[in-house]
Amino acid sequence: MFENKSYDQVIGPAPYITSLANKCATASSWQDANSKVDGSPDGTYKSKPNYATLTNGLSPSVHGLVNDSYETTTTVDNIYNQLNLSGLTFKDYYEAEAGGCGVRFSGDYHDPIRYYANVASICNAHDVPLSTFMTDLNSGNLPA
């Protein structure tokens, strides 16, 4: 996922990503959270509403996350809740080294598991620094 980049800024100029897209698939037509499912306008949103839409499938006018405020959360259903209810293991590998939902850092609104009140009690166990990804990969302990 390339935030704030158009298709033409990634596919073509980024050779490795382009090769993956050619081998697998890519979406050349998409809408961000500024559009409802029917394509009609739904405001002018920034990062947090877009990440929320990505992880819950709803437009901001439905999930209620319409700005980058850390304090604003929602209880709509989301991928994290669904994974937890299904008994599947998961982690939200985040590029900041802070890790844990209770730790504030610059740009923490880019970490979508923090948005959901219905997974707050399990958030710290699943929100981990990206540096742990290679450890999990090399030890065969990647989540389902």
mmCIF file of C-alpha atoms in Angstrom:
data_model
loop_
_atom_site.group_PDB
_atom_site.id
_atom_site.type_symbol
_atom_site.label_atom_id
_atom_site.label_comp_id
_atom_site.label_asym_id
_atom_site.label_seq_id
_atom_site.Cartn_x
_atom_site.Cartn_y
_atom_site.Cartn_z
ATOM 1 C CA MET A 1 0.000 0.000 0.000
ATOM 2 C CA PHE A 2 1.439 3.351 -0.992
ATOM 3 C CA GLU A 3 -0.184 6.221 0.838
ATOM 4 C CA ASN A 4 -0.472 9.457 -1.122
ATOM 5 C CA LYS A 5 0.939 7.915 -4.312
ATOM 6 C CA SER A 6 -0.887 7.499 -7.587
ATOM 7 C CA TYR A 7 -0.774 4.330 -9.668
ATOM 8 C CA ASP A 8 1.569 6.015 -12.176
ATOM 9 C CA GLN A 9 3.943 7.072 -9.402
ATOM 10 C CA VAL A 10 4.454 3.436 -8.345
ATOM 11 C CA ILE A 11 3.777 1.082 -11.243
ATOM 12 C CA GLY A 12 6.589 1.751 -13.698
ATOM 13 C CA PRO A 13 8.941 3.944 -11.638
ATOM 14 C CA ALA A 14 9.315 1.350 -8.853
ATOM 15 C CA PRO A 15 10.807 -1.678 -10.659
ATOM 16 C CA TYR A 16 10.522 -4.239 -7.853
ATOM 17 C CA ILE A 17 6.912 -3.354 -7.023
ATOM 18 C CA THR A 18 6.088 -3.278 -10.733
ATOM 19 C CA SER A 19 7.538 -6.784 -11.140
ATOM 20 C CA LEU A 20 5.399 -8.024 -8.236
ATOM 21 C CA ALA A 21 2.316 -6.379 -9.732
ATOM 22 C CA ASN A 22 3.023 -8.039 -13.065
ATOM 23 C CA LYS A 23 3.397 -11.455 -11.401
ATOM 24 C CA CYS A 24 0.427 -11.128 -9.082
ATOM 25 C CA ALA A 25 -2.109 -8.350 -9.541
ATOM 26 C CA THR A 26 -2.712 -4.686 -8.957
ATOM 27 C CA ALA A 27 -5.702 -2.379 -8.812
ATOM 28 C CA SER A 28 -5.512 0.400 -11.364
ATOM 29 C CA SER A 29 -8.882 1.891 -10.454
ATOM 30 C CA TRP A 30 -9.627 2.591 -6.825
ATOM 31 C CA GLN A 31 -11.324 5.046 -4.499
ATOM 32 C CA ASP A 32 -10.023 6.349 -1.208
ATOM 33 C CA ALA A 33 -12.084 7.236 1.861
ATOM 34 C CA ASN A 34 -13.043 10.551 0.285
ATOM 35 C CA SER A 35 -15.598 8.611 -1.748
ATOM 36 C CA LYS A 36 -18.511 6.475 -0.627
ATOM 37 C CA VAL A 37 -18.996 3.014 -2.115
ATOM 38 C CA ASP A 38 -21.280 4.504 -4.772
ATOM 39 C CA GLY A 39 -18.523 6.970 -5.784
ATOM 40 C CA SER A 40 -20.223 10.064 -4.352
ATOM 41 C CA PRO A 41 -18.105 12.463 -2.258
ATOM 42 C CA ASP A 42 -17.687 11.757 1.446
ATOM 43 C CA GLY A 43 -15.517 14.655 2.562
ATOM 44 C CA THR A 44 -11.844 15.472 2.390
ATOM 45 C CA TYR A 45 -10.061 13.091 4.719
ATOM 46 C CA LYS A 46 -6.488 12.515 5.735
ATOM 47 C CA SER A 47 -4.632 9.403 6.879
ATOM 48 C CA LYS A 48 -6.635 7.987 9.782
ATOM 49 C CA PRO A 49 -9.988 7.859 7.956
ATOM 50 C CA ASN A 50 -8.331 6.111 4.999
ATOM 51 C CA TYR A 51 -6.666 3.470 7.204
ATOM 52 C CA ALA A 52 -9.947 2.980 9.061
ATOM 53 C CA THR A 53 -11.783 2.407 5.778
ATOM 54 C CA LEU A 54 -9.079 -0.061 4.739
ATOM 55 C CA THR A 55 -9.512 -2.092 7.938
ATOM 56 C CA ASN A 56 -13.302 -1.918 8.350
ATOM 57 C CA GLY A 57 -14.654 -1.478 4.814
ATOM 58 C CA LEU A 58 -16.898 1.464 5.690
ATOM 59 C CA SER A 59 -16.791 5.080 4.584
ATOM 60 C CA PRO A 60 -15.840 7.687 7.210
ATOM 61 C CA SER A 61 -19.388 8.995 7.426
ATOM 62 C CA VAL A 62 -20.351 5.518 8.676
ATOM 63 C CA HIS A 63 -17.400 4.615 10.949
ATOM 64 C CA GLY A 64 -17.104 8.157 12.313
ATOM 65 C CA LEU A 65 -13.318 8.541 12.100
ATOM 66 C CA VAL A 66 -13.091 11.743 10.107
ATOM 67 C CA ASN A 67 -9.772 13.248 11.219
ATOM 68 C CA ASP A 68 -6.327 12.252 12.478
ATOM 69 C CA SER A 69 -7.170 12.810 16.148
ATOM 70 C CA TYR A 70 -5.603 10.170 18.403
ATOM 71 C CA GLU A 71 -8.480 10.271 20.862
ATOM 72 C CA THR A 72 -11.243 9.419 18.382
ATOM 73 C CA THR A 73 -12.129 5.719 18.269
ATOM 74 C CA THR A 74 -14.999 3.621 16.954
ATOM 75 C CA THR A 75 -16.715 0.342 17.775
ATOM 76 C CA VAL A 76 -17.585 -0.693 14.215
ATOM 77 C CA ASP A 77 -16.577 -4.201 13.240
ATOM 78 C CA ASN A 78 -13.097 -4.492 11.731
ATOM 79 C CA ILE A 79 -10.525 -6.988 10.491
ATOM 80 C CA TYR A 80 -8.812 -7.158 13.891
ATOM 81 C CA ASN A 81 -12.048 -8.046 15.675
ATOM 82 C CA GLN A 82 -12.895 -10.645 13.021
ATOM 83 C CA LEU A 83 -9.469 -12.293 13.321
ATOM 84 C CA ASN A 84 -9.754 -12.348 17.099
ATOM 85 C CA LEU A 85 -13.288 -13.788 17.057
ATOM 86 C CA SER A 86 -12.147 -16.452 14.573
ATOM 87 C CA GLY A 87 -9.338 -17.507 16.908
ATOM 88 C CA LEU A 88 -6.658 -16.649 14.348
ATOM 89 C CA THR A 89 -3.324 -15.224 15.418
ATOM 90 C CA PHE A 90 -2.411 -11.820 14.057
ATOM 91 C CA LYS A 91 0.005 -8.957 14.540
ATOM 92 C CA ASP A 92 0.004 -5.390 13.368
ATOM 93 C CA TYR A 93 3.692 -4.871 12.539
ATOM 94 C CA TYR A 94 4.209 -1.140 12.751
ATOM 95 C CA GLU A 95 7.240 0.766 11.502
ATOM 96 C CA ALA A 96 7.654 2.802 14.699
ATOM 97 C CA GLU A 97 9.724 1.128 17.354
ATOM 98 C CA ALA A 98 7.306 2.150 20.100
ATOM 99 C CA GLY A 99 4.968 -0.864 19.897
ATOM 100 C CA GLY A 100 1.927 -1.285 22.052
ATOM 101 C CA CYS A 101 -1.277 0.657 21.770
ATOM 102 C CA GLY A 102 -0.699 2.666 24.927
ATOM 103 C CA VAL A 103 2.483 4.286 23.603
ATOM 104 C CA ARG A 104 2.044 7.639 21.879
ATOM 105 C CA PHE A 105 4.385 8.654 19.052
ATOM 106 C CA SER A 106 4.379 11.034 16.119
ATOM 107 C CA GLY A 107 2.125 9.610 13.425
ATOM 108 C CA ASP A 108 0.413 7.056 15.678
ATOM 109 C CA TYR A 109 -2.791 7.675 13.715
ATOM 110 C CA HIS A 110 -1.199 5.559 10.956
ATOM 111 C CA ASP A 111 -1.553 2.484 13.207
ATOM 112 C CA PRO A 112 -5.172 1.377 12.652
ATOM 113 C CA ILE A 113 -5.550 -1.254 15.370
ATOM 114 C CA ARG A 114 -5.505 1.684 17.825
ATOM 115 C CA TYR A 115 -8.769 3.069 16.400
ATOM 116 C CA TYR A 116 -11.040 0.301 17.603
ATOM 117 C CA ALA A 117 -12.494 0.308 21.112
ATOM 118 C CA ASN A 118 -13.755 -3.262 20.603
ATOM 119 C CA VAL A 119 -10.181 -4.623 20.463
ATOM 120 C CA ALA A 120 -8.593 -2.273 23.012
ATOM 121 C CA SER A 121 -8.175 -5.053 25.584
ATOM 122 C CA ILE A 122 -6.036 -7.136 23.189
ATOM 123 C CA CYS A 123 -4.357 -4.312 21.311
ATOM 124 C CA ASN A 124 -0.978 -4.331 23.097
ATOM 125 C CA ALA A 125 -0.503 -8.039 22.415
ATOM 126 C CA HIS A 126 -0.970 -7.544 18.669
ATOM 127 C CA ASP A 127 0.556 -4.104 17.967
ATOM 128 C CA VAL A 128 4.273 -4.757 17.626
ATOM 129 C CA PRO A 129 7.324 -2.983 16.177
ATOM 130 C CA LEU A 130 8.244 -3.837 12.596
ATOM 131 C CA SER A 131 11.668 -4.917 13.860
ATOM 132 C CA THR A 132 10.010 -8.063 15.268
ATOM 133 C CA PHE A 133 8.867 -9.164 11.800
ATOM 134 C CA MET A 134 12.217 -10.674 10.771
ATOM 135 C CA THR A 135 12.506 -12.453 14.123
ATOM 136 C CA ASP A 136 9.033 -13.939 13.650
ATOM 137 C CA LEU A 137 9.788 -14.854 10.032
ATOM 138 C CA ASN A 138 13.152 -16.485 10.756
ATOM 139 C CA SER A 139 11.800 -18.438 13.717
ATOM 140 C CA GLY A 140 8.723 -19.650 11.813
ATOM 141 C CA ASN A 141 6.406 -17.771 14.158
ATOM 142 C CA LEU A 142 4.486 -15.541 11.765
ATOM 143 C CA PRO A 143 0.836 -15.146 12.754
ATOM 144 C CA ALA A 144 -1.888 -16.852 10.729
#
